[in-house]
mmCIF file of C-alpha atoms in Angstrom:
data_model
loop_
_atom_site.group_PDB
_atom_site.id
_atom_site.type_symbol
_atom_site.label_atom_id
_atom_site.label_comp_id
_atom_site.label_asym_id
_atom_site.label_seq_id
_atom_site.Cartn_x
_atom_site.Cartn_y
_atom_site.Cartn_z
ATOM 1 C CA MET T 30 -6.082 -17.716 -11.888
ATOM 2 C CA ILE T 31 -5.619 -21.475 -11.861
ATOM 3 C CA LYS T 32 -2.368 -22.683 -10.341
ATOM 4 C CA ALA T 33 -1.000 -26.228 -10.297
ATOM 5 C CA GLU T 34 2.115 -26.990 -8.260
ATOM 6 C CA ASN T 35 3.838 -30.347 -8.722
ATOM 7 C CA ILE T 36 0.594 -32.305 -8.984
ATOM 8 C CA THR T 37 0.852 -36.075 -9.336
ATOM 9 C CA PHE T 38 -2.043 -38.479 -9.800
ATOM 10 C CA ARG T 39 -2.196 -42.279 -9.898
ATOM 11 C CA TYR T 40 -5.356 -44.265 -10.557
ATOM 12 C CA ARG T 41 -3.920 -47.091 -8.425
ATOM 13 C CA GLU T 42 -1.436 -46.790 -5.584
ATOM 14 C CA ASN T 43 0.969 -49.313 -7.093
ATOM 15 C CA ASP T 44 1.038 -47.732 -10.576
ATOM 16 C CA ILE T 45 4.668 -47.352 -11.637
ATOM 17 C CA ASN T 46 3.826 -44.655 -14.174
ATOM 18 C CA PRO T 47 1.470 -41.980 -12.801
ATOM 19 C CA ALA T 48 -1.267 -40.609 -15.045
ATOM 20 C CA LEU T 49 0.194 -37.187 -14.193
ATOM 21 C CA LYS T 50 3.672 -36.589 -12.801
ATOM 22 C CA ASN T 51 4.968 -33.400 -11.138
ATOM 23 C CA VAL T 52 2.866 -31.064 -13.279
ATOM 24 C CA SER T 53 3.079 -27.317 -12.637
ATOM 25 C CA PHE T 54 1.484 -24.441 -14.559
ATOM 26 C CA THR T 55 -0.570 -21.270 -14.226
ATOM 27 C CA ILE T 56 -3.563 -20.140 -16.265
ATOM 28 C CA GLU T 57 -4.319 -16.443 -16.010
ATOM 29 C CA LYS T 58 -7.831 -15.041 -15.804
ATOM 30 C CA GLY T 59 -9.295 -14.418 -19.267
ATOM 31 C CA GLN T 60 -6.763 -16.627 -21.062
ATOM 32 C CA TYR T 61 -7.687 -19.235 -23.632
ATOM 33 C CA VAL T 62 -5.426 -22.228 -23.018
ATOM 34 C CA ALA T 63 -5.257 -25.373 -25.133
ATOM 35 C CA ILE T 64 -4.147 -28.561 -23.390
ATOM 36 C CA LEU T 65 -2.649 -30.760 -26.092
ATOM 37 C CA GLY T 66 -1.646 -34.387 -26.152
ATOM 38 C CA HIS T 67 -2.230 -37.801 -27.670
ATOM 39 C CA ASN T 68 -4.377 -40.526 -26.065
ATOM 40 C CA GLY T 69 -2.871 -41.497 -22.715
ATOM 41 C CA SER T 70 -0.924 -38.255 -22.379
ATOM 42 C CA GLY T 71 -2.702 -37.227 -19.176
ATOM 43 C CA LYS T 72 -4.817 -34.395 -20.539
ATOM 44 C CA SER T 73 -8.176 -36.059 -19.742
ATOM 45 C CA THR T 74 -6.993 -36.867 -16.220
ATOM 46 C CA LEU T 75 -6.084 -33.205 -15.826
ATOM 47 C CA SER T 76 -9.577 -32.128 -16.894
ATOM 48 C CA LYS T 77 -11.073 -34.356 -14.174
ATOM 49 C CA LEU T 78 -8.735 -32.804 -11.615
ATOM 50 C CA LEU T 79 -9.686 -29.293 -12.722
ATOM 51 C CA VAL T 80 -13.407 -29.945 -12.179
ATOM 52 C CA ALA T 81 -12.649 -31.692 -8.864
ATOM 53 C CA LEU T 82 -13.836 -35.134 -9.946
ATOM 54 C CA LEU T 83 -10.401 -36.434 -8.947
ATOM 55 C CA LYS T 84 -7.916 -35.249 -6.337
ATOM 56 C CA PRO T 85 -4.120 -35.256 -6.802
ATOM 57 C CA GLN T 86 -2.208 -37.470 -4.381
ATOM 58 C CA GLU T 87 0.710 -35.048 -4.424
ATOM 59 C CA GLY T 88 1.059 -31.324 -5.007
ATOM 60 C CA SER T 89 -1.600 -28.628 -4.876
ATOM 61 C CA LEU T 90 -4.211 -27.146 -7.193
ATOM 62 C CA SER T 91 -5.986 -23.828 -6.627
ATOM 63 C CA ILE T 92 -8.326 -21.413 -8.374
ATOM 64 C CA ASP T 93 -8.374 -17.728 -7.422
ATOM 65 C CA GLY T 94 -6.460 -18.627 -4.276
ATOM 66 C CA ILE T 95 -8.966 -21.303 -3.223
ATOM 67 C CA VAL T 96 -7.168 -24.603 -2.671
ATOM 68 C CA TYR T 97 -8.871 -27.699 -4.045
ATOM 69 C CA SER T 98 -10.121 -29.606 -1.004
ATOM 70 C CA LYS T 99 -13.198 -31.438 0.214
ATOM 71 C CA GLU T 100 -14.238 -28.394 2.223
ATOM 72 C CA ASN T 101 -14.055 -26.095 -0.811
ATOM 73 C CA LEU T 102 -15.641 -28.502 -3.293
ATOM 74 C CA SER T 103 -18.951 -26.670 -3.756
ATOM 75 C CA GLN T 104 -17.234 -23.312 -4.154
ATOM 76 C CA ILE T 105 -14.785 -24.671 -6.738
ATOM 77 C CA ARG T 106 -17.467 -26.380 -8.822
ATOM 78 C CA ARG T 107 -19.437 -23.149 -9.022
ATOM 79 C CA LYS T 108 -16.409 -21.512 -10.582
ATOM 80 C CA ILE T 109 -15.875 -24.124 -13.308
ATOM 81 C CA GLY T 110 -18.127 -25.497 -16.034
ATOM 82 C CA ILE T 111 -17.299 -28.287 -18.463
ATOM 83 C CA ILE T 112 -18.619 -29.413 -21.851
ATOM 84 C CA PHE T 113 -17.817 -33.029 -22.669
ATOM 85 C CA GLN T 114 -16.906 -34.864 -25.861
ATOM 86 C CA ASN T 115 -20.127 -36.723 -26.658
ATOM 87 C CA PRO T 116 -23.099 -34.397 -27.223
ATOM 88 C CA ASP T 117 -25.560 -37.288 -26.839
ATOM 89 C CA ASN T 118 -24.483 -37.854 -23.230
ATOM 90 C CA GLN T 119 -25.102 -34.275 -22.088
ATOM 91 C CA PHE T 120 -28.788 -33.689 -22.785
ATOM 92 C CA VAL T 121 -30.821 -34.049 -19.589
ATOM 93 C CA GLY T 122 -33.956 -32.126 -20.580
ATOM 94 C CA SER T 123 -36.799 -33.086 -22.903
ATOM 95 C CA SER T 124 -36.227 -29.926 -24.960
ATOM 96 C CA VAL T 125 -33.533 -27.327 -25.568
ATOM 97 C CA GLU T 126 -35.227 -24.931 -23.145
ATOM 98 C CA ASP T 127 -35.495 -27.598 -20.434
ATOM 99 C CA ASP T 128 -31.840 -28.495 -20.859
ATOM 100 C CA ILE T 129 -30.616 -24.928 -20.403
ATOM 101 C CA ALA T 130 -32.975 -24.571 -17.426
ATOM 102 C CA PHE T 131 -31.744 -27.740 -15.687
ATOM 103 C CA GLY T 132 -28.612 -26.292 -14.099
ATOM 104 C CA LEU T 133 -30.420 -23.087 -13.148
ATOM 105 C CA GLU T 134 -33.099 -25.102 -11.357
ATOM 106 C CA ASN T 135 -30.407 -26.968 -9.424
ATOM 107 C CA ARG T 136 -29.034 -23.594 -8.342
ATOM 108 C CA CYS T 137 -32.541 -22.668 -7.132
ATOM 109 C CA ILE T 138 -32.726 -19.661 -9.457
ATOM 110 C CA PRO T 139 -36.231 -18.111 -9.260
ATOM 111 C CA HIS T 140 -38.348 -18.905 -12.322
ATOM 112 C CA ASP T 141 -38.831 -15.220 -13.171
ATOM 113 C CA ASP T 142 -35.050 -14.792 -13.309
ATOM 114 C CA MET T 143 -34.526 -18.050 -15.173
ATOM 115 C CA LYS T 144 -36.441 -17.249 -18.369
ATOM 116 C CA PRO T 145 -34.319 -14.213 -19.368
ATOM 117 C CA LEU T 146 -31.143 -16.256 -18.818
ATOM 118 C CA ILE T 147 -32.432 -19.090 -21.001
ATOM 119 C CA LEU T 148 -33.259 -16.650 -23.802
ATOM 120 C CA GLN T 149 -29.959 -14.786 -23.417
ATOM 121 C CA TYR T 150 -27.774 -17.857 -23.781
ATOM 122 C CA ALA T 151 -29.926 -19.549 -26.412
ATOM 123 C CA GLN T 152 -29.433 -16.368 -28.436
ATOM 124 C CA LYS T 153 -25.682 -16.412 -27.765
ATOM 125 C CA VAL T 154 -25.291 -19.884 -29.295
ATOM 126 C CA ASP T 155 -27.821 -19.242 -32.092
ATOM 127 C CA MET T 156 -30.422 -21.718 -30.812
ATOM 128 C CA MET T 157 -33.384 -19.383 -30.239
ATOM 129 C CA ASP T 158 -35.426 -21.062 -32.969
ATOM 130 C CA TYR T 159 -34.938 -24.486 -31.380
ATOM 131 C CA LEU T 160 -36.072 -23.939 -27.778
ATOM 132 C CA GLU T 161 -38.997 -26.357 -28.049
ATOM 133 C CA ARG T 162 -37.101 -28.959 -30.060
ATOM 134 C CA GLU T 163 -36.321 -32.416 -28.672
ATOM 135 C CA PRO T 164 -32.671 -33.545 -28.544
ATOM 136 C CA GLU T 165 -33.270 -36.347 -31.066
ATOM 137 C CA SER T 166 -34.051 -33.762 -33.737
ATOM 138 C CA LEU T 167 -30.769 -31.863 -33.322
ATOM 139 C CA SER T 168 -27.422 -32.357 -35.040
ATOM 140 C CA GLY T 169 -24.265 -33.035 -33.039
ATOM 141 C CA GLY T 170 -23.113 -29.449 -33.456
ATOM 142 C CA GLN T 171 -26.469 -28.100 -32.279
ATOM 143 C CA LYS T 172 -26.370 -30.346 -29.204
ATOM 144 C CA GLN T 173 -22.906 -29.060 -28.339
ATOM 145 C CA ARG T 174 -24.133 -25.479 -28.712
ATOM 146 C CA VAL T 175 -26.954 -26.252 -26.282
ATOM 147 C CA ALA T 176 -24.415 -27.780 -23.872
ATOM 148 C CA ILE T 177 -22.351 -24.589 -24.090
ATOM 149 C CA ALA T 178 -25.453 -22.469 -23.407
ATOM 150 C CA SER T 179 -26.334 -24.647 -20.397
ATOM 151 C CA VAL T 180 -22.877 -24.082 -18.905
ATOM 152 C CA LEU T 181 -22.666 -20.365 -19.716
ATOM 153 C CA ALA T 182 -26.077 -19.756 -18.128
ATOM 154 C CA LEU T 183 -24.535 -20.783 -14.790
ATOM 155 C CA ASN T 184 -21.938 -18.017 -15.217
ATOM 156 C CA PRO T 185 -18.772 -19.945 -14.287
ATOM 157 C CA ASP T 186 -15.428 -18.131 -14.267
ATOM 158 C CA VAL T 187 -13.767 -21.006 -16.152
ATOM 159 C CA VAL T 188 -15.186 -23.064 -19.031
ATOM 160 C CA ILE T 189 -13.507 -26.338 -20.029
ATOM 161 C CA PHE T 190 -14.113 -27.795 -23.489
ATOM 162 C CA ASP T 191 -13.138 -31.476 -23.319
ATOM 163 C CA GLU T 192 -12.619 -32.705 -26.912
ATOM 164 C CA VAL T 193 -15.884 -30.970 -27.822
ATOM 165 C CA THR T 194 -15.356 -31.039 -31.599
ATOM 166 C CA SER T 195 -13.886 -34.529 -31.996
ATOM 167 C CA MET T 196 -17.255 -36.179 -32.781
ATOM 168 C CA LEU T 197 -18.635 -33.396 -34.983
ATOM 169 C CA ASP T 198 -18.786 -33.018 -38.752
ATOM 170 C CA PRO T 199 -16.945 -30.018 -40.298
ATOM 171 C CA LYS T 200 -20.039 -27.790 -40.182
ATOM 172 C CA GLY T 201 -20.741 -28.614 -36.529
ATOM 173 C CA LYS T 202 -17.087 -28.141 -35.620
ATOM 174 C CA SER T 203 -16.966 -24.755 -37.319
ATOM 175 C CA SER T 204 -20.076 -23.499 -35.502
ATOM 176 C CA VAL T 205 -18.748 -24.569 -32.093
ATOM 177 C CA LEU T 206 -15.296 -23.059 -32.707
ATOM 178 C CA GLN T 207 -16.939 -19.784 -33.722
ATOM 179 C CA ILE T 208 -18.733 -19.634 -30.368
ATOM 180 C CA ILE T 209 -15.486 -20.378 -28.523
ATOM 181 C CA LYS T 210 -13.762 -17.610 -30.488
ATOM 182 C CA GLU T 211 -16.492 -15.114 -29.581
ATOM 183 C CA ILE T 212 -16.203 -15.992 -25.887
ATOM 184 C CA GLN T 213 -12.414 -15.690 -26.128
ATOM 185 C CA GLU T 214 -12.609 -12.227 -27.670
ATOM 186 C CA SER T 215 -14.877 -10.996 -24.872
ATOM 187 C CA LYS T 216 -12.225 -11.948 -22.250
ATOM 188 C CA GLU T 217 -15.109 -12.556 -19.830
ATOM 189 C CA LYS T 218 -14.178 -16.186 -19.180
ATOM 190 C CA THR T 219 -11.073 -18.276 -18.776
ATOM 191 C CA LEU T 220 -11.260 -20.962 -21.469
ATOM 192 C CA ILE T 221 -9.511 -24.325 -21.404
ATOM 193 C CA SER T 222 -9.669 -26.615 -24.423
ATOM 194 C CA ILE T 223 -8.633 -30.250 -23.962
ATOM 195 C CA THR T 224 -7.732 -31.416 -27.460
ATOM 196 C CA HIS T 225 -5.404 -33.311 -29.757
ATOM 197 C CA ASP T 226 -6.337 -31.085 -32.704
ATOM 198 C CA MET T 227 -3.751 -28.423 -33.510
ATOM 199 C CA ASP T 228 -6.216 -26.723 -35.880
ATOM 200 C CA GLU T 229 -8.283 -25.985 -32.773
ATOM 201 C CA ALA T 230 -5.345 -25.257 -30.456
ATOM 202 C CA ILE T 231 -3.960 -22.634 -32.826
ATOM 203 C CA LEU T 232 -6.771 -20.302 -31.705
ATOM 204 C CA ALA T 233 -5.529 -20.319 -28.100
ATOM 205 C CA ASP T 234 -3.380 -17.770 -26.295
ATOM 206 C CA LYS T 235 -1.203 -20.517 -24.823
ATOM 207 C CA CYS T 236 -0.664 -24.257 -25.232
ATOM 208 C CA LEU T 237 0.248 -26.796 -22.564
ATOM 209 C CA VAL T 238 1.586 -29.942 -24.230
ATOM 210 C CA PHE T 239 1.453 -33.316 -22.455
ATOM 211 C CA ALA T 240 3.075 -36.676 -23.169
ATOM 212 C CA GLY T 241 3.326 -39.714 -20.906
ATOM 213 C CA GLY T 242 1.707 -37.881 -18.006
ATOM 214 C CA GLU T 243 4.220 -35.033 -18.045
ATOM 215 C CA LEU T 244 3.991 -31.418 -19.146
ATOM 216 C CA ILE T 245 6.660 -31.293 -21.858
ATOM 217 C CA ALA T 246 6.095 -27.803 -23.274
ATOM 218 C CA SER T 247 4.308 -24.548 -22.555
ATOM 219 C CA GLY T 248 4.109 -21.591 -24.907
ATOM 220 C CA SER T 249 2.248 -19.827 -27.671
ATOM 221 C CA PRO T 250 0.781 -21.961 -30.474
ATOM 222 C CA LYS T 251 3.327 -20.427 -32.864
ATOM 223 C CA ASP T 252 6.240 -21.469 -30.646
ATOM 224 C CA ILE T 253 4.872 -24.994 -30.256
ATOM 225 C CA LEU T 254 4.421 -25.317 -34.026
ATOM 226 C CA LYS T 255 8.052 -24.430 -34.651
ATOM 227 C CA ASN T 256 9.304 -27.145 -32.301
ATOM 228 C CA LYS T 257 9.275 -30.338 -34.360
ATOM 229 C CA GLU T 258 10.709 -32.352 -31.465
ATOM 230 C CA ILE T 259 7.749 -31.462 -29.244
ATOM 231 C CA ILE T 260 5.279 -32.157 -32.064
ATOM 232 C CA ASP T 261 6.841 -35.601 -32.573
ATOM 233 C CA ILE T 262 7.048 -36.523 -28.872
ATOM 234 C CA ALA T 263 3.448 -35.454 -28.228
ATOM 235 C CA LYS T 264 2.254 -37.201 -31.415
ATOM 236 C CA ILE T 265 0.212 -34.230 -32.516
ATOM 237 C CA GLU T 266 -0.217 -33.047 -36.088
ATOM 238 C CA SER T 267 0.486 -29.524 -37.285
ATOM 239 C CA PRO T 268 -2.497 -27.618 -38.758
ATOM 240 C CA PHE T 269 -3.330 -28.412 -42.367
ATOM 241 C CA ILE T 270 -2.481 -24.900 -43.622
ATOM 242 C CA TYR T 271 0.874 -25.015 -41.830
ATOM 243 C CA ARG T 272 1.779 -28.362 -43.388
ATOM 244 C CA ILE T 273 0.949 -27.064 -46.869
ATOM 245 C CA SER T 274 2.907 -23.826 -46.425
ATOM 246 C CA GLU T 275 5.960 -25.778 -45.226
ATOM 247 C CA ARG T 276 6.116 -27.617 -48.544
ATOM 248 C CA ILE T 277 5.955 -24.586 -50.823
ATOM 249 C CA ASN T 278 9.296 -23.119 -51.852
ATOM 250 C CA GLY T 279 9.751 -19.440 -51.057
ATOM 251 C CA ILE T 280 6.869 -19.370 -48.560
ATOM 252 C CA ASN T 281 7.279 -18.710 -44.854
ATOM 253 C CA PRO T 282 5.389 -21.435 -42.946
ATOM 254 C CA THR T 283 2.124 -20.089 -41.551
ATOM 255 C CA TYR T 284 -1.033 -21.457 -39.938
ATOM 256 C CA ASN T 285 -3.092 -18.521 -41.238
ATOM 257 C CA GLU T 286 -4.969 -19.184 -44.491
ATOM 258 C CA LYS T 287 -5.197 -15.487 -45.393
ATOM 259 C CA GLU T 288 -1.468 -15.045 -44.790
ATOM 260 C CA LEU T 289 -0.694 -18.030 -47.034
ATOM 261 C CA ILE T 290 -2.850 -16.622 -49.841
ATOM 262 C CA LYS T 291 -1.182 -13.225 -49.429
ATOM 263 C CA GLN T 292 2.278 -14.786 -49.784
ATOM 264 C CA LEU T 293 1.225 -16.816 -52.825
ATOM 265 C CA CYS T 294 -0.117 -13.709 -54.559
ATOM 266 C CA LYS T 295 3.123 -11.737 -54.202
#
């Protein structure tokens, strides 16, 4: 479980408006949580706090009872993996296989144990046929899938997806979201998606909505969707299917495409 208690963070001591202000929440083990907000809302700052790149000046942050501190830094970072927004900035190997192996080598995993892990997670993200390929030959979606494999191979308890689909075309986005959905269904990992895309957030178990550095709402995606005030304050857009269903007379608003079709066919 991840627990934040009244955390506040300022990038400069004299900042009048903190990047995060008195934020408290819990994320249960195995949950898929979407952290929603517009640019400048504080969600990216929160992601840096969660991976211990930054430290809150006030309040406390813990994972599985381990308090974020300098002494616990190594232990915390082993528990959390992160995939970033730009797939071009994440490749460190000369091939797909080398990239997945990189983190394992840093963990001093024996070579005989490393190969099965590389194959296992390349298979999981459907990149087995690309192990010898160079990064320049891959699409954005394929690079993100490799980044996911590289993180999963390290077996973290928590995986953070930081705007991972924002630079992808529809096909790449769909392939990455399918992998996230499969991980979610397994309940083996706690998943955190940092996003401004409600079409992505709708897949989550819970949403945390940020605006102006404050947590302004917490609840299921359905509950967040129904709250127009929160949607407006956070400057986020309802899913496309939901917006269409709202405009059709005699139809109950829904974010589910199959449900919308079912209602239309009645």
